[in-house]
Tab-separated table of N, CA and C and ligand atoms in Angstrom:
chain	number	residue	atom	x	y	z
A	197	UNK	N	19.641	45.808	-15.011
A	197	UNK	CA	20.773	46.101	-14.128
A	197	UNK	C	22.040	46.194	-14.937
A	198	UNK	N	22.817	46.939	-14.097
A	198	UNK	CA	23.972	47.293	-15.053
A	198	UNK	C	25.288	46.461	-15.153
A	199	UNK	N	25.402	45.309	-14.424
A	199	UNK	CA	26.242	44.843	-13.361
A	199	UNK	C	26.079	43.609	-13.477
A	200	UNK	N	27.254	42.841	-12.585
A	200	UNK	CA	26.955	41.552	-12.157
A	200	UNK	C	26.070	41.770	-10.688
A	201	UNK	N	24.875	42.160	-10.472
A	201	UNK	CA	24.270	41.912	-9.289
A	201	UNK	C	23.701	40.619	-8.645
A	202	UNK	N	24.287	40.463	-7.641
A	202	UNK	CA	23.722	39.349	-7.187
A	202	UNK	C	21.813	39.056	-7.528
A	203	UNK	N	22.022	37.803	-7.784
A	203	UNK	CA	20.485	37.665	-8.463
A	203	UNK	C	19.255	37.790	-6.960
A	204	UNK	N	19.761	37.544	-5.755
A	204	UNK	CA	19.030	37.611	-4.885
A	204	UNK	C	18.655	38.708	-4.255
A	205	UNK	N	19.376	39.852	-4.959
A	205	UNK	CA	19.533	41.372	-4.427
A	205	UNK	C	18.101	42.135	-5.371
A	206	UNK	N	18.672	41.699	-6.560
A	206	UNK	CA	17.503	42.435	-7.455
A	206	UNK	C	16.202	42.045	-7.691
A	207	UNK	N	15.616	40.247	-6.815
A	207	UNK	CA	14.671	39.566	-6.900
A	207	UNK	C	13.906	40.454	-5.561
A	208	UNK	N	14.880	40.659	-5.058
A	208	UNK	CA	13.966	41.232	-3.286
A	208	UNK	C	13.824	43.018	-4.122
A	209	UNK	N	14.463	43.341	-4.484
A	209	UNK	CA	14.171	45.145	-4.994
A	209	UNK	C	12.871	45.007	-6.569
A	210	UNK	N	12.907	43.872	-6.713
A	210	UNK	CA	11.625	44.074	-7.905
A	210	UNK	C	11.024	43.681	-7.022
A	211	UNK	N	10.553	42.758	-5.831
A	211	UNK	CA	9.343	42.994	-4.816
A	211	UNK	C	9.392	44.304	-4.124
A	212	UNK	N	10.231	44.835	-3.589
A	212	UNK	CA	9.860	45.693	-2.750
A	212	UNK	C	9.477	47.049	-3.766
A	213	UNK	N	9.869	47.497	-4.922
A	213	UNK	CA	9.288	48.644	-5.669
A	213	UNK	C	7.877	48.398	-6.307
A	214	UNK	N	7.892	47.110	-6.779
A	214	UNK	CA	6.629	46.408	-7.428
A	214	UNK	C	5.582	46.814	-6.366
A	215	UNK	N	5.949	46.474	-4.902
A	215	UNK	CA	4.925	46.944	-3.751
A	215	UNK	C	4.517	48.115	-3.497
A	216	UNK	N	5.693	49.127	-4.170
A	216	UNK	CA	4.901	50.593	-3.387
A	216	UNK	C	4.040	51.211	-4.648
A	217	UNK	N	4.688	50.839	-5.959
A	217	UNK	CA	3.881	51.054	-7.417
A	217	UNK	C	2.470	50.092	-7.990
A	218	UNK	N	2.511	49.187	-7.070
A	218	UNK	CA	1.391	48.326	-7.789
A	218	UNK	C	1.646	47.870	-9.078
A	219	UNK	N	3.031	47.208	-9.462
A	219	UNK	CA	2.880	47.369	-10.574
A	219	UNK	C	3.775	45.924	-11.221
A	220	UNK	N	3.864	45.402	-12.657
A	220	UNK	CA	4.989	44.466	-12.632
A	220	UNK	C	5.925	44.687	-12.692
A	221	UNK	N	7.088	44.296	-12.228
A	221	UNK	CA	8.799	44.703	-12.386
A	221	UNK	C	9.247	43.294	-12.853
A	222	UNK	N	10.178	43.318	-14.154
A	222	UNK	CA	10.570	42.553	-15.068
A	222	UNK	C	12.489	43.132	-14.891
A	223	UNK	N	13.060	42.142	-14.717
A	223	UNK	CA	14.541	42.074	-14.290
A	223	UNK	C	15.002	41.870	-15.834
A	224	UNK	N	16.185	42.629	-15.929
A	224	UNK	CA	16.386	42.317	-17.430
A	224	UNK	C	18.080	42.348	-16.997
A	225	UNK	N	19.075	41.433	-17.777
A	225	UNK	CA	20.638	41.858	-17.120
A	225	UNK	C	21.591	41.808	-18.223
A	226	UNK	N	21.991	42.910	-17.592
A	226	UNK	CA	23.838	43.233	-18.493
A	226	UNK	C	23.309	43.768	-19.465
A	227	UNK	N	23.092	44.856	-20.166
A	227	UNK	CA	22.330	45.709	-21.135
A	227	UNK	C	23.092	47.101	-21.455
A	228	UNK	N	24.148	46.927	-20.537
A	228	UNK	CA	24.470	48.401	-20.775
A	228	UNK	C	26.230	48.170	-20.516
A	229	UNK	N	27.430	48.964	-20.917
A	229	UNK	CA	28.285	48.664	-20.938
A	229	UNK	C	28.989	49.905	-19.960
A	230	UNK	N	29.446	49.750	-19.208
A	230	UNK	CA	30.272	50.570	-17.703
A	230	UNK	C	31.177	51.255	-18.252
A	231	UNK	N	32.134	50.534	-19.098
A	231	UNK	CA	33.264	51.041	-19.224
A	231	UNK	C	33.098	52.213	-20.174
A	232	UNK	N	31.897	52.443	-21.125
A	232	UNK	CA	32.267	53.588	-21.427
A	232	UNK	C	32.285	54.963	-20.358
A	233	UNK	N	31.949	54.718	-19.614
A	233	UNK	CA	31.269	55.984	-18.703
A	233	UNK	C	32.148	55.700	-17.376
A	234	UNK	N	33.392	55.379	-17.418
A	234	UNK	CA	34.095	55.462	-16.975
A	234	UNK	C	35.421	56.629	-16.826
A	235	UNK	N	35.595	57.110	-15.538
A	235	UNK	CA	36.502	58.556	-15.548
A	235	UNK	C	37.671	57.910	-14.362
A	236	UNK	N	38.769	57.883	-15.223
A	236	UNK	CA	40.080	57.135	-14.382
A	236	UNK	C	40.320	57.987	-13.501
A	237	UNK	N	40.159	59.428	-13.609
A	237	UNK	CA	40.846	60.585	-12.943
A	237	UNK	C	39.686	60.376	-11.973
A	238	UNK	N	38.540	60.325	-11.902
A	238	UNK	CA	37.396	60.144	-10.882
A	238	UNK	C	37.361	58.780	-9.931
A	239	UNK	N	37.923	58.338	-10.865
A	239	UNK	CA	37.711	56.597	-10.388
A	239	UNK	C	36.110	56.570	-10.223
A	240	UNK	N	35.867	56.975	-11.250
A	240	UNK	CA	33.818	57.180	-10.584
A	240	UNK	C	33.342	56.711	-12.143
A	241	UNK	N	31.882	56.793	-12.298
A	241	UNK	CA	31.373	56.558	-13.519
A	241	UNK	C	30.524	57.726	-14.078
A	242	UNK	N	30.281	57.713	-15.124
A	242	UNK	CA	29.632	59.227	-15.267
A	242	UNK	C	28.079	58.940	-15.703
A	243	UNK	N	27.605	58.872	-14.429
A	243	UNK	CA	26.156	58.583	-14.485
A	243	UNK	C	25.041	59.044	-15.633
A	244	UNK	N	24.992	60.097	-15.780
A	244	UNK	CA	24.200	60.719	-17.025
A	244	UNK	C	24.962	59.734	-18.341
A	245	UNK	N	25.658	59.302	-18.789
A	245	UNK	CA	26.325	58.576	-19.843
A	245	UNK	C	25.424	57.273	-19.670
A	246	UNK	N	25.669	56.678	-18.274
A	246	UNK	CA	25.007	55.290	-18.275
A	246	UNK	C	23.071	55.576	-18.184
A	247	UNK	N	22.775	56.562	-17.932
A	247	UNK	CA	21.477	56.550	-18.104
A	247	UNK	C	21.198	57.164	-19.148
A	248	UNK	N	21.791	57.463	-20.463
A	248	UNK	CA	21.607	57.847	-21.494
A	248	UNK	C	21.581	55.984	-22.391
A	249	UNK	N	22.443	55.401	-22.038
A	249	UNK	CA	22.772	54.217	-22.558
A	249	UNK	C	21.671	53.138	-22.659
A	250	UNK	N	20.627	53.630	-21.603
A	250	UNK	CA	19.820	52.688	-21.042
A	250	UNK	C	18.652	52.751	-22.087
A	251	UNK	N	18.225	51.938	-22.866
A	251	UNK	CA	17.481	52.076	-23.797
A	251	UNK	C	16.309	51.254	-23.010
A	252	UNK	N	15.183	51.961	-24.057
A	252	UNK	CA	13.858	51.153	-23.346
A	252	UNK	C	12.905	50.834	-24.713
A	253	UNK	N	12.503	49.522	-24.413
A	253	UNK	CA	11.404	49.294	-25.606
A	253	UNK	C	10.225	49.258	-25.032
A	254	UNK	N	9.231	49.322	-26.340
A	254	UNK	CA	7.835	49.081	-26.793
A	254	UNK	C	7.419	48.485	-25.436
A	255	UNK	N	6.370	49.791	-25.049
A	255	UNK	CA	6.190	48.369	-24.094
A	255	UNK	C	6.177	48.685	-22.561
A	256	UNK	N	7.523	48.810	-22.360
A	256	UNK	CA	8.373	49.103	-21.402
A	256	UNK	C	7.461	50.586	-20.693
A	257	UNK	N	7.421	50.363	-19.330
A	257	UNK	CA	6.764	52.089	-18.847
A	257	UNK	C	7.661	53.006	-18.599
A	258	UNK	N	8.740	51.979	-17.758
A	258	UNK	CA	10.469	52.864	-16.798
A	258	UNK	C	10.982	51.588	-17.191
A	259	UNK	N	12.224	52.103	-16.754
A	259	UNK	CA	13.516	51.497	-16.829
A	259	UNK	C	14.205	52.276	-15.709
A	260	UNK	N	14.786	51.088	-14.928
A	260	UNK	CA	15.451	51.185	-13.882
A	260	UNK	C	17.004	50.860	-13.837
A	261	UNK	N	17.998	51.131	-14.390
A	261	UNK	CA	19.391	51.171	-14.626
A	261	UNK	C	19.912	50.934	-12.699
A	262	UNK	N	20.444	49.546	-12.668
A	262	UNK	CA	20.805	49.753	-10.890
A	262	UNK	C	22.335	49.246	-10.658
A	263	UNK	N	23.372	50.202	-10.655
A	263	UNK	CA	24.940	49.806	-11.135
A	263	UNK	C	25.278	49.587	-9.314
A	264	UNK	N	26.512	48.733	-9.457
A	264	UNK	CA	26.903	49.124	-7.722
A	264	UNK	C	28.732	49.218	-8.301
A	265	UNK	N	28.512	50.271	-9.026
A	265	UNK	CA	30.002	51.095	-8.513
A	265	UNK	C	29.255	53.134	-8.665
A	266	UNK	N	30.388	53.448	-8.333
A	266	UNK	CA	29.834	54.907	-7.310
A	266	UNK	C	29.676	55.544	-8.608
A	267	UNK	N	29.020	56.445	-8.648
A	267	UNK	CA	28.764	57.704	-10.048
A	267	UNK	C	29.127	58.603	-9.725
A	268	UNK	N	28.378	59.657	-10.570
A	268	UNK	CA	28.772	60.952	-10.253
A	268	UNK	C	28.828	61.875	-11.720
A	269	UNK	N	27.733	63.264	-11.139
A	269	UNK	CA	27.701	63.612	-12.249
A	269	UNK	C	28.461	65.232	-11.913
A	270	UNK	N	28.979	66.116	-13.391
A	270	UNK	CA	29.959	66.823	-12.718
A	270	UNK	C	29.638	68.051	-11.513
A	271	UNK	N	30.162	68.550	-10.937
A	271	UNK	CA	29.802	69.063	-9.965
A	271	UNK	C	30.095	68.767	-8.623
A	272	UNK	N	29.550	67.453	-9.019
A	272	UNK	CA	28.735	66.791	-7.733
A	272	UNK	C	29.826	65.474	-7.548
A	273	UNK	N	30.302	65.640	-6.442
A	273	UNK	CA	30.758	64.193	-5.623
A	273	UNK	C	30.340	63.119	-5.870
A	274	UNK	N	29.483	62.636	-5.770
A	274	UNK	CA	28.862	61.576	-6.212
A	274	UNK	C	27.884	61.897	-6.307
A	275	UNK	N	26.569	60.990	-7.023
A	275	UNK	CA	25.335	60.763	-6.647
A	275	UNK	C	24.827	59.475	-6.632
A	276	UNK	N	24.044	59.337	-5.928
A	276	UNK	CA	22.862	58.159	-5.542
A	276	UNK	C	22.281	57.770	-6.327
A	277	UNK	N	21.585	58.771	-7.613
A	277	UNK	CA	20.782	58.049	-8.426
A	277	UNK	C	20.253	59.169	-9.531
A	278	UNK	N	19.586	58.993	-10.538
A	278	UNK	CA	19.593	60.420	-11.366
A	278	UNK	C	18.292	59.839	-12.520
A	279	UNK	N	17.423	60.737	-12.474
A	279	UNK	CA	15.991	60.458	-13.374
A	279	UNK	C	15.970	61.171	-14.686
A	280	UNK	N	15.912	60.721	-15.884
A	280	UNK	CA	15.663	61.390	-16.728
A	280	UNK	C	14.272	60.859	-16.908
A	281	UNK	N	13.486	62.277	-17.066
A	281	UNK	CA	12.205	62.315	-16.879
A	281	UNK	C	11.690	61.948	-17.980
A	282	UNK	N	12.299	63.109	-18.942
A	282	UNK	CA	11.909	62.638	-20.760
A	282	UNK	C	11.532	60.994	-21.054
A	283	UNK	N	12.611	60.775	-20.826
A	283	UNK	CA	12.888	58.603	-20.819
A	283	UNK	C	12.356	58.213	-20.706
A	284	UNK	N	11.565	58.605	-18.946
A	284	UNK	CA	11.377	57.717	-18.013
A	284	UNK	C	12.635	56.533	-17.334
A	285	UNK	N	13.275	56.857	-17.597
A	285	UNK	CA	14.520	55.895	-17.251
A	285	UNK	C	15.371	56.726	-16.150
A	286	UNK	N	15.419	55.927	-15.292
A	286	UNK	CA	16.464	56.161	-14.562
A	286	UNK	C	17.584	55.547	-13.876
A	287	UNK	N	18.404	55.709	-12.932
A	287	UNK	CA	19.875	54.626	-13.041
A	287	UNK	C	19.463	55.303	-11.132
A	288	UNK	N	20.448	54.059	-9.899
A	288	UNK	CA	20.881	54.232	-9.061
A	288	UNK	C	21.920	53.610	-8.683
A	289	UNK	N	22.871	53.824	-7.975
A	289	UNK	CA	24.152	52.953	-7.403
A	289	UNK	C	23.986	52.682	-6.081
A	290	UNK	N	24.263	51.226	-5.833
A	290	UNK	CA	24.128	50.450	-4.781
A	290	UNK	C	25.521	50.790	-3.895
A	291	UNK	N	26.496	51.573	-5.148
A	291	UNK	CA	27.674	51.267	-3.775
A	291	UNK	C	27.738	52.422	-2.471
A	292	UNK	N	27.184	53.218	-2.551
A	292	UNK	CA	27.109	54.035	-0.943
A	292	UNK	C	26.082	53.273	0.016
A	293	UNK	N	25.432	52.655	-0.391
A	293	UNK	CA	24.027	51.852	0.283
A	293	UNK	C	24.219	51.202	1.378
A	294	UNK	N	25.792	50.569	1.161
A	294	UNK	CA	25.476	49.536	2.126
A	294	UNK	C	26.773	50.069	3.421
A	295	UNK	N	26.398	49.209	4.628
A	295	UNK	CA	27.022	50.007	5.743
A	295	UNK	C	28.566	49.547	5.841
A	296	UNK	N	29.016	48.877	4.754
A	296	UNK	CA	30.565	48.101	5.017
A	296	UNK	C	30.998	49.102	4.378
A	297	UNK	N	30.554	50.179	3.854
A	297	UNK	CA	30.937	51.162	2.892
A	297	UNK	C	31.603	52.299	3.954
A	298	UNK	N	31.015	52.375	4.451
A	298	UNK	CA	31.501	53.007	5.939
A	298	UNK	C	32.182	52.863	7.423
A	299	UNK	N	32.302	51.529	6.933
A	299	UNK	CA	33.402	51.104	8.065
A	299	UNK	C	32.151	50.019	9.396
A	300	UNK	N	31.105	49.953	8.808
A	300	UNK	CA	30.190	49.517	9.631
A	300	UNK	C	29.628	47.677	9.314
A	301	UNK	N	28.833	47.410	10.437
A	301	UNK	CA	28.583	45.918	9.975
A	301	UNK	C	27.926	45.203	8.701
A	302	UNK	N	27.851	44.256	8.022
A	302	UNK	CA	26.854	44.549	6.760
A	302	UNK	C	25.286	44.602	7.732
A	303	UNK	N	23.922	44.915	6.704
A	303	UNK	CA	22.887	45.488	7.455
A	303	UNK	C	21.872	45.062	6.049
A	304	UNK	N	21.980	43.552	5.428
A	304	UNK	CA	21.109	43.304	4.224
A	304	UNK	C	19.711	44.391	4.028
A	305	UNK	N	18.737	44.072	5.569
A	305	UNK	CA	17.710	44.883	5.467
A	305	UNK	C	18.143	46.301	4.906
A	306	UNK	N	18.850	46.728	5.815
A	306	UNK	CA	18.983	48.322	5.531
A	306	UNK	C	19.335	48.820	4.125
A	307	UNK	N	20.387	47.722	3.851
A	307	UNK	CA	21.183	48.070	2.279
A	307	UNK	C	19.455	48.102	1.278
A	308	UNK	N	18.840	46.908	1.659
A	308	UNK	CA	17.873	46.906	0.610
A	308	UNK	C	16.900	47.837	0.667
A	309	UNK	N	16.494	48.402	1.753
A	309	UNK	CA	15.444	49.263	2.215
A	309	UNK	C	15.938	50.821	1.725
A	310	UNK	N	17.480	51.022	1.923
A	310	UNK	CA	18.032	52.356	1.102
A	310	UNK	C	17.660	51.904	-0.375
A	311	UNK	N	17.890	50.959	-0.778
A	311	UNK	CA	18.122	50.472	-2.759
A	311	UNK	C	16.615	51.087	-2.631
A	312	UNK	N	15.896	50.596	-2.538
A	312	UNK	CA	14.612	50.592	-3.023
A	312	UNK	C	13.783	52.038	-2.809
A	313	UNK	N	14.460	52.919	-1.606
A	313	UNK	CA	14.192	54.371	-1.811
A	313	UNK	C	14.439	54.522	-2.259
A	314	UNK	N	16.197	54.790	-3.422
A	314	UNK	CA	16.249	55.154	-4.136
A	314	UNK	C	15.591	55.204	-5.149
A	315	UNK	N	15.245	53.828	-5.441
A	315	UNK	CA	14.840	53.777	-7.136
A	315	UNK	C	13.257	54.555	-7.113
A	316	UNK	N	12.410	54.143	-5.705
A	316	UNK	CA	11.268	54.600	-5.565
A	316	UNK	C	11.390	56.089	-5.939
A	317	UNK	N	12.342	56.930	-5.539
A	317	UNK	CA	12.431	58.318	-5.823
A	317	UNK	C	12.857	58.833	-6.698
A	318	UNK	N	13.439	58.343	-7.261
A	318	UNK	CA	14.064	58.638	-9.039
A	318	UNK	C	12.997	58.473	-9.665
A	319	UNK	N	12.270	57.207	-9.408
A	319	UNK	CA	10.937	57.027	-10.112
A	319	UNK	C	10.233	57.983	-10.183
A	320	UNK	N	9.684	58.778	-9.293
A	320	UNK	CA	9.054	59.701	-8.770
A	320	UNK	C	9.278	60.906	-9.334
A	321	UNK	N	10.132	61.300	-9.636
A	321	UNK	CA	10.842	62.124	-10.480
A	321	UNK	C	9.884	61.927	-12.209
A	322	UNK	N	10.219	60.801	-12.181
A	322	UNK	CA	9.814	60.305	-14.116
A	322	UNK	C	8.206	60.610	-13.789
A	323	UNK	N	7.433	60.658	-13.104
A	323	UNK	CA	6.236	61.031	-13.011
A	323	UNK	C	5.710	63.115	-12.674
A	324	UNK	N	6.895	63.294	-12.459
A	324	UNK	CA	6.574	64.478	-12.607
A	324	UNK	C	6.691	65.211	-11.069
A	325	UNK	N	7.012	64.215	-10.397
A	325	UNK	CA	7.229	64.639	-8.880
A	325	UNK	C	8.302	65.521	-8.613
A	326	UNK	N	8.624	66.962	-7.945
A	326	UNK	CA	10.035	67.644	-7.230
A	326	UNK	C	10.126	66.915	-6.114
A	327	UNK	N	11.097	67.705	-5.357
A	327	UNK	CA	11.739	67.162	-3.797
A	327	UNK	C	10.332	67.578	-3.062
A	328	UNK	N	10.440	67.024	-2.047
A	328	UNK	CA	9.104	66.986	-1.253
A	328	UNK	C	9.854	67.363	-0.071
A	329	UNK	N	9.237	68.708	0.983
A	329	UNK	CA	9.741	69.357	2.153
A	329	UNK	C	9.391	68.249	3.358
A	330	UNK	N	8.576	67.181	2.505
A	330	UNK	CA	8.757	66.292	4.091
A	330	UNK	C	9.576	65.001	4.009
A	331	UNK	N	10.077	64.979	5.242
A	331	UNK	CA	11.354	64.279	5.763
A	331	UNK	C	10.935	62.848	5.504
A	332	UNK	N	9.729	62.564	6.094
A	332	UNK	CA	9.456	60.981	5.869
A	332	UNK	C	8.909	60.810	4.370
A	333	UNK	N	8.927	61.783	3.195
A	333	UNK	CA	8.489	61.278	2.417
A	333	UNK	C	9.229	60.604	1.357
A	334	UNK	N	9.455	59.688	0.522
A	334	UNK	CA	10.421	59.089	-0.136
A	334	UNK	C	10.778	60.091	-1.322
A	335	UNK	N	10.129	61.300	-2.282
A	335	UNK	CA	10.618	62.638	-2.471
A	335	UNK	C	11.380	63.235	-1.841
A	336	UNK	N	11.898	63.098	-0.322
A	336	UNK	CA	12.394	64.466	0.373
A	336	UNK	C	13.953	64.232	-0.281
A	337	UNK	N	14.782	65.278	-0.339
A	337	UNK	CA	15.832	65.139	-1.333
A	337	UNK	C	16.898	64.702	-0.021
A	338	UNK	N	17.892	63.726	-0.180
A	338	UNK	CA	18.779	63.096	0.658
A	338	UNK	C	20.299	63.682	0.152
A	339	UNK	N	20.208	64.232	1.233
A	339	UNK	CA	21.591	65.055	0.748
A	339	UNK	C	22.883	64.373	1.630
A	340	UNK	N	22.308	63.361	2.229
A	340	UNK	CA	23.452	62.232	2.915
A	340	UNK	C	22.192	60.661	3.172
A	341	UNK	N	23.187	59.862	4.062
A	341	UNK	CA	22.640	58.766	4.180
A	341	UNK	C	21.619	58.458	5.313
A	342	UNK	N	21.856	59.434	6.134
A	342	UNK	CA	20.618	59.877	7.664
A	342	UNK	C	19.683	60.412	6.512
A	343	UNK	N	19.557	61.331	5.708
A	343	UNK	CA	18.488	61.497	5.452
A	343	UNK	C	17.611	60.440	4.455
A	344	UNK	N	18.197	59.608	3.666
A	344	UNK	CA	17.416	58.476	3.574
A	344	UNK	C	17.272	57.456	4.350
A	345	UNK	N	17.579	57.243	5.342
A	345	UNK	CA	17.490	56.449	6.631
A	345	UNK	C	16.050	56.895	7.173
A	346	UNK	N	15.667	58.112	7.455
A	346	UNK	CA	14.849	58.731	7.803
A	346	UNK	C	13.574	58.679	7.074
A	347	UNK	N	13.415	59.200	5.790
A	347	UNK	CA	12.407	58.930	4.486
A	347	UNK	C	11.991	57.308	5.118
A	348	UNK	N	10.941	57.220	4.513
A	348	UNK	CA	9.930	55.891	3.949
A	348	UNK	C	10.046	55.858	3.214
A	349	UNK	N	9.856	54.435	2.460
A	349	UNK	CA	10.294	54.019	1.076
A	349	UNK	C	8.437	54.672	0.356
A	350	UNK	N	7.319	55.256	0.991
A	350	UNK	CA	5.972	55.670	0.399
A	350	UNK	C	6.545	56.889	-0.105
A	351	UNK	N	5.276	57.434	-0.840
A	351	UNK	CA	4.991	58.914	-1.018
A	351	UNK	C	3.842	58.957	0.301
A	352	UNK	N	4.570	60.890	0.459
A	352	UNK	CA	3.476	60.781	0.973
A	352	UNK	C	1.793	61.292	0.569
A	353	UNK	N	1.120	61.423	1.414
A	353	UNK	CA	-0.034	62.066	1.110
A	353	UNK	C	-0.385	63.167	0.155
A	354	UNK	N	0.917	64.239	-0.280
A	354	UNK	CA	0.739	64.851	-0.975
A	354	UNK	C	1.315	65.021	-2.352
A	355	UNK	N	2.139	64.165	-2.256
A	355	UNK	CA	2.977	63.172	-3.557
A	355	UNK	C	1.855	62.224	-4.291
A	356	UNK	N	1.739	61.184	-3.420
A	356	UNK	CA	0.658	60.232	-3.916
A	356	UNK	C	-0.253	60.140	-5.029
A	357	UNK	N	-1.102	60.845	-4.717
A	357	UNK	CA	-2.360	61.288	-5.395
A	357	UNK	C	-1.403	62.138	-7.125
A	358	UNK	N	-0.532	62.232	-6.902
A	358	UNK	CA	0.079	62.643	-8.121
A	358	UNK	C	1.068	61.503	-9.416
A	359	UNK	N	0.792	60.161	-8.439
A	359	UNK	CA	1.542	59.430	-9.317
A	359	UNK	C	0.758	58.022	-9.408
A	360	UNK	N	0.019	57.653	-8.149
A	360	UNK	CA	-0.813	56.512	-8.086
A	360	UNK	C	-2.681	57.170	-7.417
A	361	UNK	N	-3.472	57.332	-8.896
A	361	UNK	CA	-4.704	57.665	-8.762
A	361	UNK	C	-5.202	56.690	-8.181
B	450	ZN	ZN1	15.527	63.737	-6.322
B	451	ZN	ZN1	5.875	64.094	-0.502
């Protein structure tokens, strides 16, 4: 993680990804430094910088980079989260996730249940997966926050079989 994240945030998101991958998730913290990838004129961070930063050892399958201030790579307003496939590494930001972000009540479940699509789908990406045309599938590309609301944190049926034999 990239961040001071609360330790109880990232203990519940290495269960809940560990669950849909079958797999171990190992928490590792403060590894990467923010401020370079920082844009004053953006007030944003420049995501591709921090997932370039993210080094991975021996060993290691992915790497999951999980910052909670907003990114953004150019172009683009923000983004949610960004896979470099080569790596296997990828980065997501917690700060659109949660519903105080929007003027709404906090919603722990929900905040965590968005975190963990994300990373599930970036992941997905590092395996070789595109956007997936279905809505409930955790591939389908979220071009706002209804549409990951909508997604399942699974692949689906036709994803699947492409990342967990
Ligand atoms: Zn995607
Ligand atoms: Zn799919």
């Amino acid at each position: 993680m990239l961040d001071n994240i609360a330790h109880g945030i990232t203990e519940k998101l290495k269960d809940s990804v560990g669950g849909v991958f079958h797999c171990t998730v190992e928490i590792k913290v403060n590894f990467s430094d923010l401020a370079q990838a920082y844009d004053p004129e953006r007030k944003q961070y420049f995501s591709s910088k921090l997932l370039a930063s993210l080094g991975k050892s021996e060993g290691e399958e992915r790497i999951v980079g999980i910052a909670d201030v907003d990114l953004y790579v150019p172009k683009l307003n923000f983004v949610f989260g960004e896979a470099d496939i080569a790596s296997g590494t990828v980065i997501i930001s917690l700060y659109r996730l949660r519903q105080e972000y929007y003027g709404l009540a906090p919603d722990e479940a929900l905040f965590l249940e968005r975190a963990t699509k994300e990373i599930v789908h970036e992941l997905g990406h590092t395996f070789g997966l595109k956007h997936c045309f279905n809505n409930k599938c955790v591939m389908h590309f979220s071009n706002s926050l209804a549409d990951t609301d909508l997604k399942e944190v699974y692949f689906c049926s036709k994803c699947r079989p492409k990342i967990i034999p």
